[in-house]
Amino acid sequence: MRHTSRLLAGIAASTLIVAGAGTALTTGVATADTSTCSVTSHASKNDISTVGITHVYDKTVSSGSIGVGTTVTYTDVIGTTGIGNPYVNTITDYPPTGFGAPVKASITAYHLVGGQTSEDVTPEPNAGGWKVTSTGWFVNSGNPVTLTITYAVPSSVSAGQLVTSGGIGVAGTVGVSNNLPNLTACFTARSANAGESLLGSLGNNGLGSSDGQLSSTGSVGDILTGVLKNLIGS
C-alpha cells in the first residue's frame, strides 16, 4: 500500500508538470506592441564612404514575448548587397537598460576554409554595451557576419513591460563602420510559464528543443519514467 500510494502521488505530481507544459504552449503569451517598437530593425548605409556600395545592418530579438527570469537572445547582422568586401573587426551590442553581462555569445562568419562557421566568443564591456573583436571578419553579398548574444532577463523587469534594447556599433574597414543607436528590438515581458517556473530553462520560452522537451532537464517522458523508477525502486 505504501508503494501504491507513493506511486500515485508521484504520477499526480508529474501530471501537474505536464499540465503546466500544456499551459506554456497555449497561454500566457503577450504580443509586443509593434506600433511602438518591433522585434526587428533594419538600416542601410550608402554614402561617399561606401564608394557606391550599400552596407546593411539588422538587429532582431528572439521572441516578441519572453518570461522574466529566463533569457533573451539578440541577433546582430552586418552585410553588404554590393560587390565590396569589407572587413568588420568590432561589433558592439547594446542591451536594454538594467541588463547584466551576456551569458553567452557566438559569431558566425565566413572563413576561407570551411565557409560560414560559428564559434563562441567572450564579449567585453564597451561604453555601456558588450563588444566582440577580431582581426577582421570578411563580409560580402553572400556572407554577412552575425553576432548572437544572450542575456538573462532580470527580475527588475515587470510582466507586461515593453523592453527595448539599445542599438549596435560596428567598426571595420572604411565604409562599413557605423554607430546605430536606433537599431533596436523589443519584446513584451511576461511571467515565467509553468515549465519555466518548475523546471528552469535556458530557452527563451521555457519549452526547450523542438523534440518535445520542457527544458534542458529532459522530455515529458523522461520525467515520468524517472518518477516511476524512483518510487518503485524505493
Rosetta silent file (secondary structure, phi, psi, omega in degrees, C-alpha in Angstrom):
SEQUENCE: MRHTSRLLAGIAASTLIVAGAGTALTTGVATADTSTCSVTSHASKNDISTVGITHVYDKTVSSGSIGVGTTVTYTDVIGTTGIGNPYVNTITDYPPTGFGAPVKASITAYHLVGGQTSEDVTPEPNAGGWKVTSTGWFVNSGNPVTLTITYAVPSSVSAGQLVTSGGIGVAGTVGVSNNLPNLTACFTARSANAGESLLGSLGNNGLGSSDGQLSSTGSVGDILTGVLKNLIGS
SCORE:     score description
SCORE:     0.000 S_00000001
   1 L     0.000  -41.642  179.506    0.000    0.000    0.000 S_00000001
   2 H   -59.708  -44.426  179.071    2.789    2.416    0.818 S_00000001
   3 H   -62.247  -41.647 -177.652    4.370    1.839   -2.608 S_00000001
   4 H   -64.156  -44.503 -179.399    0.991    2.233   -4.316 S_00000001
   5 H   -63.904  -43.330 -179.683    0.197    5.492   -2.519 S_00000001
   6 H   -67.919  -35.203  178.584    3.616    6.954   -3.221 S_00000001
   7 H   -64.424  -44.401  179.346    3.406    5.836   -6.855 S_00000001
   8 H   -64.605  -39.112  179.317    0.049    7.558   -7.313 S_00000001
   9 H   -64.483  -40.662  179.488    1.366   10.704   -5.622 S_00000001
  10 H   -64.991  -42.196  178.985    4.405   10.751   -7.892 S_00000001
  11 H   -64.533  -39.233  179.207    2.266   10.307  -11.013 S_00000001
  12 H   -62.242  -43.388  179.168   -0.041   13.094   -9.834 S_00000001
  13 H   -63.492  -40.533  179.509    2.910   15.457   -9.339 S_00000001
  14 H   -66.393  -35.809  179.016    4.251   14.595  -12.762 S_00000001
  15 H   -62.793  -36.656  177.031    0.814   15.177  -14.273 S_00000001
  16 H   -62.576  -40.910  178.558    0.864   18.684  -12.833 S_00000001
  17 H   -63.377  -45.332 -179.878    4.202   19.339  -14.525 S_00000001
  18 H   -63.760  -40.688  177.657    2.882   18.005  -17.850 S_00000001
  19 H   -61.131  -38.835  176.770   -0.268   20.087  -17.462 S_00000001
  20 H   -62.207  -36.079  178.508    1.953   23.098  -16.887 S_00000001
  21 H   -64.182  -39.247  178.252    3.759   22.314  -20.133 S_00000001
  22 H   -63.841  -38.806  177.769    0.440   22.359  -21.954 S_00000001
  23 H   -63.479  -39.049 -179.240   -0.313   25.718  -20.423 S_00000001
  24 H   -62.211  -29.889 -177.982    3.052   27.023  -21.580 S_00000001
  25 H   -79.275  -23.474 -168.189    2.132   26.128  -25.147 S_00000001
  26 H  -120.816  -16.581 -175.627   -1.273   27.778  -25.156 S_00000001
  27 L  -134.635  173.072  172.598   -1.434   30.616  -22.633 S_00000001
  28 L    73.507   19.554 -179.175    0.491   33.421  -21.032 S_00000001
  29 L  -109.891  117.000  176.580    1.932   34.794  -24.267 S_00000001
  30 L   -99.235  157.820 -179.045    1.716   38.531  -24.809 S_00000001
  31 L  -109.860  134.578  178.813    2.496   40.266  -28.072 S_00000001
  32 L   -62.911  144.963  178.099    4.841   43.207  -28.337 S_00000001
  33 L   -75.767   95.469 -174.266    3.226   46.492  -29.342 S_00000001
  34 L   -70.195  -14.195  176.388    4.614   46.699  -32.863 S_00000001
  35 L   -73.962  -21.438  179.343    3.251   50.220  -33.278 S_00000001
  36 L   -94.897  -44.569 -178.861    5.761   51.326  -30.622 S_00000001
  37 L  -159.564  149.603 -175.924    8.690   49.076  -31.411 S_00000001
  38 L  -106.000  162.355  175.577    9.339   45.983  -33.499 S_00000001
  39 L   -72.438  -10.243 -179.914   11.110   42.707  -32.766 S_00000001
  40 E  -144.377  148.527  176.243   13.496   43.610  -35.598 S_00000001
  41 E  -132.496  150.699 -178.677   15.116   46.716  -37.035 S_00000001
  42 E  -133.986  142.539  174.980   16.930   47.319  -40.324 S_00000001
  43 E  -144.203  157.631  177.237   19.285   50.053  -41.503 S_00000001
  44 E  -138.237  160.873 -179.242   21.471   50.631  -44.540 S_00000001
  45 E  -138.235  122.110  178.495   24.401   52.853  -45.412 S_00000001
  46 L  -148.031   93.264 -179.331   25.216   54.138  -48.876 S_00000001
  47 L  -141.576 -166.332 -176.020   27.218   57.337  -48.973 S_00000001
  48 H   -61.947  -27.827 -178.380   30.558   58.671  -50.168 S_00000001
  49 H   -74.290  -21.542 -177.952   32.382   56.490  -47.630 S_00000001
  50 H   -92.385   -2.990  177.008   30.933   53.274  -49.060 S_00000001
  51 L    53.266   50.897  175.163   32.088   54.057  -52.621 S_00000001
  52 L    77.847    5.593 -179.345   28.730   53.209  -54.186 S_00000001
  53 L  -107.079  140.771  179.744   28.251   50.017  -52.155 S_00000001
  54 L   -98.045  124.427  173.501   25.336   49.507  -49.766 S_00000001
  55 E  -101.015  143.813 -176.205   26.029   48.080  -46.314 S_00000001
  56 E  -125.506  148.915 -175.206   23.111   46.655  -44.331 S_00000001
  57 E  -138.929  133.954 -179.943   22.554   46.189  -40.604 S_00000001
  58 E  -137.298  145.076  172.690   19.866   44.232  -38.762 S_00000001
  59 E  -134.216  130.133 -175.837   19.011   43.552  -35.126 S_00000001
  60 E  -136.194  138.847  174.804   16.388   41.000  -34.090 S_00000001
  61 E   -95.689  152.171 -170.101   15.159   39.718  -30.725 S_00000001
  62 L   -69.085  -22.357  179.681   14.411   36.007  -30.329 S_00000001
  63 L  -159.841  154.238  175.912   10.718   36.400  -29.436 S_00000001
  64 L   -79.872  -10.209 -178.653    8.037   39.043  -29.020 S_00000001
  65 E  -142.380  120.177 -174.156    7.161   37.617  -25.591 S_00000001
  66 E  -136.441  139.023 -176.562    9.754   36.454  -23.059 S_00000001
  67 E   -76.487  138.931  174.670    9.475   35.336  -19.443 S_00000001
  68 L   -63.702  133.261 -178.590   11.077   37.299  -16.617 S_00000001
  69 L    92.043   -6.251  174.819   13.965   35.274  -15.205 S_00000001
  70 L   -98.809 -150.612 -178.776   14.625   33.423  -18.471 S_00000001
  71 E  -126.426  156.016  176.422   16.915   34.570  -21.273 S_00000001
  72 E  -127.505  139.179 -178.711   16.638   36.743  -24.346 S_00000001
  73 E  -118.499  132.919  175.670   18.822   36.470  -27.434 S_00000001
  74 E  -110.465  140.996  177.946   19.610   39.254  -29.890 S_00000001
  75 E  -117.174  117.439  179.748   20.947   38.617  -33.387 S_00000001
  76 E  -109.314  123.614 -175.660   23.017   41.393  -34.981 S_00000001
  77 E  -121.585  130.149  175.377   23.797   41.003  -38.683 S_00000001
  78 E  -120.165  124.964 -177.544   26.180   43.118  -40.764 S_00000001
  79 E  -145.390 -173.390  176.836   26.219   42.549  -44.513 S_00000001
  80 E  -144.804  145.570  178.701   26.504   44.150  -47.905 S_00000001
  81 L  -100.882   -0.672 -176.125   24.352   43.986  -51.006 S_00000001
  82 L  -108.447 -165.241 -176.335   27.117   45.060  -53.353 S_00000001
  83 L   -88.883   -5.498 -178.377   30.385   43.695  -54.693 S_00000001
  84 L   -68.206  156.251 -179.176   32.513   45.266  -51.985 S_00000001
  85 L  -125.504   74.172  179.652   34.325   43.088  -49.477 S_00000001
  86 L   -72.734  161.470  171.895   34.553   44.979  -46.203 S_00000001
  87 E  -116.451  131.129  177.555   36.123   43.572  -43.072 S_00000001
  88 E  -103.773  127.611 -179.931   34.392   44.023  -39.717 S_00000001
  89 E  -113.150  -12.269  178.979   36.672   43.929  -36.674 S_00000001
  90 E  -146.857  132.883  171.261   34.353   45.027  -33.846 S_00000001
  91 E  -127.308  127.308  176.808   30.650   44.590  -33.107 S_00000001
  92 E  -114.407  126.261  175.298   29.123   46.143  -30.004 S_00000001
  93 E  -103.428  135.788  178.174   25.671   45.131  -28.823 S_00000001
  94 L  -110.114  110.401 -178.586   23.720   47.421  -26.506 S_00000001
  95 L   -77.740  176.393  173.376   21.204   45.514  -24.348 S_00000001
  96 L   -60.971  154.037  177.446   18.158   47.013  -22.617 S_00000001
  97 L   -58.663  134.569  176.960   18.869   49.278  -19.662 S_00000001
  98 L    91.938   -5.856  178.302   19.426   47.340  -16.447 S_00000001
  99 L   -82.000  148.365 -178.883   20.510   44.084  -18.088 S_00000001
 100 L   -88.586 -163.060 -178.939   23.714   42.439  -16.895 S_00000001
 101 L   -65.002  151.200  177.188   26.610   40.819  -18.707 S_00000001
 102 L   -60.686  148.087  176.346   25.820   38.368  -21.513 S_00000001
 103 L   -93.694  -18.876  173.102   25.533   34.720  -20.516 S_00000001
 104 E  -166.237  159.401  178.978   26.735   33.510  -23.913 S_00000001
 105 E  -158.932  151.944  176.842   27.638   34.792  -27.369 S_00000001
 106 E  -147.174  155.463  176.447   28.763   33.462  -30.721 S_00000001
 107 E  -117.993  134.291  171.090   29.954   34.799  -34.068 S_00000001
 108 E  -114.248  121.927 -175.867   29.059   33.327  -37.442 S_00000001
 109 E  -150.524  164.169 -179.575   31.369   34.490  -40.220 S_00000001
 110 E   -79.553  136.594  174.560   32.966   33.379  -43.469 S_00000001
 111 E  -127.401  144.955 -178.163   36.302   31.543  -43.351 S_00000001
 112 L   -57.385  -38.515  175.401   38.470   30.617  -46.298 S_00000001
 113 L  -106.670  113.584  178.192   38.471   27.042  -45.048 S_00000001
 114 L   106.826  -13.930  179.683   35.004   25.875  -44.037 S_00000001
 115 E    68.387 -140.034  179.757   32.917   28.772  -45.320 S_00000001
 116 E   -73.559  116.055  178.149   30.337   30.133  -42.869 S_00000001
 117 E  -133.650  156.561 -179.362   31.146   28.749  -39.425 S_00000001
 118 E  -112.472  147.051  176.174   30.144   29.665  -35.867 S_00000001
 119 E  -147.437  146.102  177.019   32.309   29.957  -32.789 S_00000001
 120 E   -70.250  144.961  178.992   31.731   31.002  -29.195 S_00000001
 121 L  -135.231  162.506  179.164   33.168   34.360  -28.192 S_00000001
 122 L  -115.557  106.906 -179.890   33.581   36.286  -24.952 S_00000001
 123 L   -68.350  153.659  176.788   32.215   39.842  -25.098 S_00000001
 124 E  -121.530  150.125  178.840   33.928   42.678  -23.260 S_00000001
 125 E   -60.231  143.663  179.923   32.354   45.835  -21.782 S_00000001
 126 E  -156.351   96.574  172.833   32.325   48.794  -24.143 S_00000001
 127 L    52.244   46.252  178.747   30.688   52.138  -23.309 S_00000001
 128 L    90.620   -5.634  177.340   27.521   50.630  -21.893 S_00000001
 129 E  -122.404 -165.769 -178.751   27.445   47.750  -24.360 S_00000001
 130 E  -133.016  121.619 -173.912   29.292   44.490  -24.982 S_00000001
 131 E  -109.899  151.520  169.003   31.793   44.144  -27.809 S_00000001
 132 E  -123.576  145.584 -174.581   33.435   41.275  -29.632 S_00000001
 133 E  -132.109  160.495  179.448   36.557   41.818  -31.707 S_00000001
 134 E  -154.738  165.971  171.179   38.596   40.130  -34.397 S_00000001
 135 E   -68.611  -17.517  176.324   41.472   40.882  -36.731 S_00000001
 136 E   150.816  118.014  172.956   38.710   41.087  -39.330 S_00000001
 137 E   -92.838  124.367 -178.733   35.585   39.154  -40.330 S_00000001
 138 E   -71.970  137.460  179.098   35.225   39.035  -44.103 S_00000001
 139 L  -132.041  133.306  167.471   31.857   40.204  -45.481 S_00000001
 140 E  -142.000 -173.351 -171.636   30.437   40.039  -48.997 S_00000001
 141 L   -62.308  -23.371  179.872   26.971   39.917  -50.564 S_00000001
 142 L  -106.134   -2.308 -174.040   26.522   36.244  -49.722 S_00000001
 143 E  -138.460   85.421  174.275   28.342   36.136  -46.408 S_00000001
 144 L   -74.688  171.123  170.611   27.301   38.527  -43.635 S_00000001
 145 E  -110.090  136.674 -172.578   28.829   38.437  -40.178 S_00000001
 146 E  -128.173  127.156  171.450   26.394   37.633  -37.353 S_00000001
 147 E  -103.084  124.049  173.847   26.673   38.180  -33.607 S_00000001
 148 E  -111.870  120.979 -171.347   24.273   36.141  -31.489 S_00000001
 149 E  -136.458  133.838 -171.536   24.249   37.327  -27.892 S_00000001
 150 E  -119.917  135.166  178.181   22.150   36.174  -24.928 S_00000001
 151 E  -125.375  153.153  169.554   21.266   37.972  -21.678 S_00000001
 152 E   -76.911  140.715  175.070   19.272   36.998  -18.595 S_00000001
 153 L   -85.716  112.432 -171.361   16.012   38.915  -18.208 S_00000001
 154 L   -71.356  158.609 -179.198   16.373   40.438  -14.712 S_00000001
 155 L   -68.786  -13.987  177.216   13.715   40.277  -12.010 S_00000001
 156 L   -70.612  -15.236  176.703   13.518   44.075  -12.062 S_00000001
 157 L   -79.570  136.837 -178.381   11.548   43.748  -15.314 S_00000001
 158 L   -99.291  146.122  175.247    7.771   43.605  -14.780 S_00000001
 159 L   -59.769  134.804 -177.881    5.316   41.342  -16.574 S_00000001
 160 L    92.431   -9.632 -178.576    3.612   43.328  -19.325 S_00000001
 161 L   -75.991  135.609  172.827    6.541   45.725  -19.691 S_00000001
 162 E   -83.098  118.979 -174.104    7.733   46.560  -23.198 S_00000001
 163 E  -106.944  117.693 -176.341   11.504   46.039  -23.132 S_00000001
 164 E  -109.147  128.896  178.672   13.505   47.950  -25.728 S_00000001
 165 L   -78.342  170.908  165.063   17.136   47.177  -26.474 S_00000001
 166 L   -82.885 -172.298 -178.162   19.831   49.604  -27.398 S_00000001
 167 L   -93.871 -144.371  177.239   21.319   49.581  -30.883 S_00000001
 168 E  -137.812  161.605  171.814   24.638   48.328  -32.201 S_00000001
 169 E  -127.248  142.671 -177.322   28.043   49.727  -33.084 S_00000001
 170 E  -132.711  135.457  173.520   30.258   48.460  -35.899 S_00000001
 171 E  -129.608  147.828 -179.555   33.916   49.133  -36.672 S_00000001
 172 E   173.767 -151.844  179.985   35.978   47.915  -39.603 S_00000001
 173 L   -66.479  163.725 -175.485   37.288   48.985  -42.964 S_00000001
 174 L   -52.228  131.847  176.819   36.224   52.300  -44.464 S_00000001
 175 L   104.771  -47.201 -175.603   32.508   52.435  -45.162 S_00000001
 176 L   -80.155  -23.005 -179.895   31.213   49.589  -43.007 S_00000001
 177 L   -61.505  137.743 -175.956   31.894   51.334  -39.679 S_00000001
 178 E  -163.824  147.007  172.670   28.683   52.696  -38.192 S_00000001
 179 E  -116.555  118.806 -171.164   27.052   53.702  -34.910 S_00000001
 180 E  -126.610   76.605 -178.476   23.350   52.786  -34.887 S_00000001
 181 L   -65.833  -22.906 -178.009   21.716   53.673  -31.533 S_00000001
 182 L   -94.664    5.487  176.680   18.232   53.389  -33.043 S_00000001
 183 L   -84.147   76.806 -171.602   18.707   49.876  -34.394 S_00000001
 184 L  -105.421  167.312  174.910   16.591   48.482  -31.575 S_00000001
 185 L  -143.548  141.911 -172.333   14.492   45.380  -30.969 S_00000001
 186 E  -125.530  150.534  169.863   11.613   44.993  -28.497 S_00000001
 187 E  -141.501  160.895  175.118    9.771   42.295  -26.613 S_00000001
 188 E   -99.152  125.146  178.465    6.972   42.202  -24.058 S_00000001
 189 E   -75.751  149.130  176.741    7.942   40.693  -20.706 S_00000001
 190 E  -142.323  168.568  174.058    5.603   38.188  -19.086 S_00000001
 191 L   -68.072  146.893  177.948    5.552   35.987  -16.017 S_00000001
 192 L   -61.417  138.556  179.760    7.500   32.766  -16.440 S_00000001
 193 L   -78.084  178.502 -172.575    5.199   29.958  -17.553 S_00000001
 194 H   -59.748  -43.445  179.745    4.721   26.682  -15.663 S_00000001
 195 H   -62.091  -39.757  178.170    7.545   24.841  -17.430 S_00000001
 196 H   -68.225  -42.369 -175.744    9.955   27.670  -16.719 S_00000001
 197 H   -68.169  -42.141 -174.783    8.889   28.044  -13.088 S_00000001
 198 H   -81.184  -36.066 -169.885    9.027   24.340  -12.188 S_00000001
 199 H  -115.399  -20.097 -175.969   11.988   23.185  -14.233 S_00000001
 200 L    76.122  157.090 -178.754   14.012   26.234  -15.253 S_00000001
 201 L  -164.944  146.659  169.119   15.282   26.781  -18.765 S_00000001
 202 L   -91.303   -5.455  178.337   17.954   28.399  -20.858 S_00000001
 203 L   -79.117  155.210 -177.361   15.355   28.651  -23.610 S_00000001
 204 L   -69.068  -30.563 -175.411   13.534   31.917  -24.159 S_00000001
 205 L  -117.848   12.242  174.257   10.093   30.386  -23.764 S_00000001
 206 L    71.596   16.019 -176.076   10.767   27.518  -21.392 S_00000001
 207 L  -107.836   -1.942  179.268    9.952   24.868  -23.973 S_00000001
 208 L    63.548 -148.299 -175.582   13.452   23.567  -24.678 S_00000001
 209 L   -80.933  173.168 -175.390   14.133   21.988  -28.052 S_00000001
 210 L   -75.335   -0.319 -178.285   11.622   21.157  -30.745 S_00000001
 211 L   -92.097   18.522  174.578   11.588   17.456  -29.854 S_00000001
 212 L    98.095    9.806  179.998    9.090   17.941  -27.031 S_00000001
 213 E   -75.126  144.248  172.308   11.388   18.890  -24.184 S_00000001
 214 E   -78.084  -34.761 -179.090   10.081   21.074  -21.409 S_00000001
 215 E  -166.183 -168.873  179.879   13.535   22.409  -20.721 S_00000001
 216 L   -69.434   -6.679 -177.805   17.160   21.416  -20.662 S_00000001
 217 L   -84.532  -10.067  176.989   16.311   18.900  -17.927 S_00000001
 218 E   132.001  174.189 -175.786   14.622   16.444  -20.298 S_00000001
 219 E   -84.726  171.985  177.120   11.387   15.493  -22.022 S_00000001
 220 H   -58.257  -44.140  179.920    7.975   14.758  -20.539 S_00000001
 221 H   -61.630  -40.013  178.968    8.593   11.023  -20.992 S_00000001
 222 H   -62.780  -40.311 -179.353   11.922   11.222  -19.193 S_00000001
 223 H   -63.511  -48.787 -179.946   10.303   12.946  -16.211 S_00000001
 224 H   -62.103  -43.348  179.918    7.538   10.332  -15.868 S_00000001
 225 H   -61.748  -42.167 -179.989    9.980    7.445  -16.309 S_00000001
 226 H   -62.893  -41.967  179.293   12.286    8.867  -13.651 S_00000001
 227 H   -62.953  -45.746 -179.178    9.461    9.253  -11.134 S_00000001
 228 H   -62.025  -44.470 -178.986    8.246    5.688  -11.695 S_00000001
 229 H   -62.922  -44.146 -177.572   11.731    4.198  -11.350 S_00000001
 230 H   -63.688  -42.210 -176.457   12.464    6.125   -8.170 S_00000001
 231 H   -73.437  -42.039  179.948    9.201    5.202   -6.485 S_00000001
 232 H   -68.036  -35.020 -177.183    9.149    1.543   -7.462 S_00000001
 233 H   -80.554  -12.143 -176.539   12.778    1.095   -6.512 S_00000001
 234 L   -85.571    0.000    0.000   12.394    2.774   -3.103 S_00000001
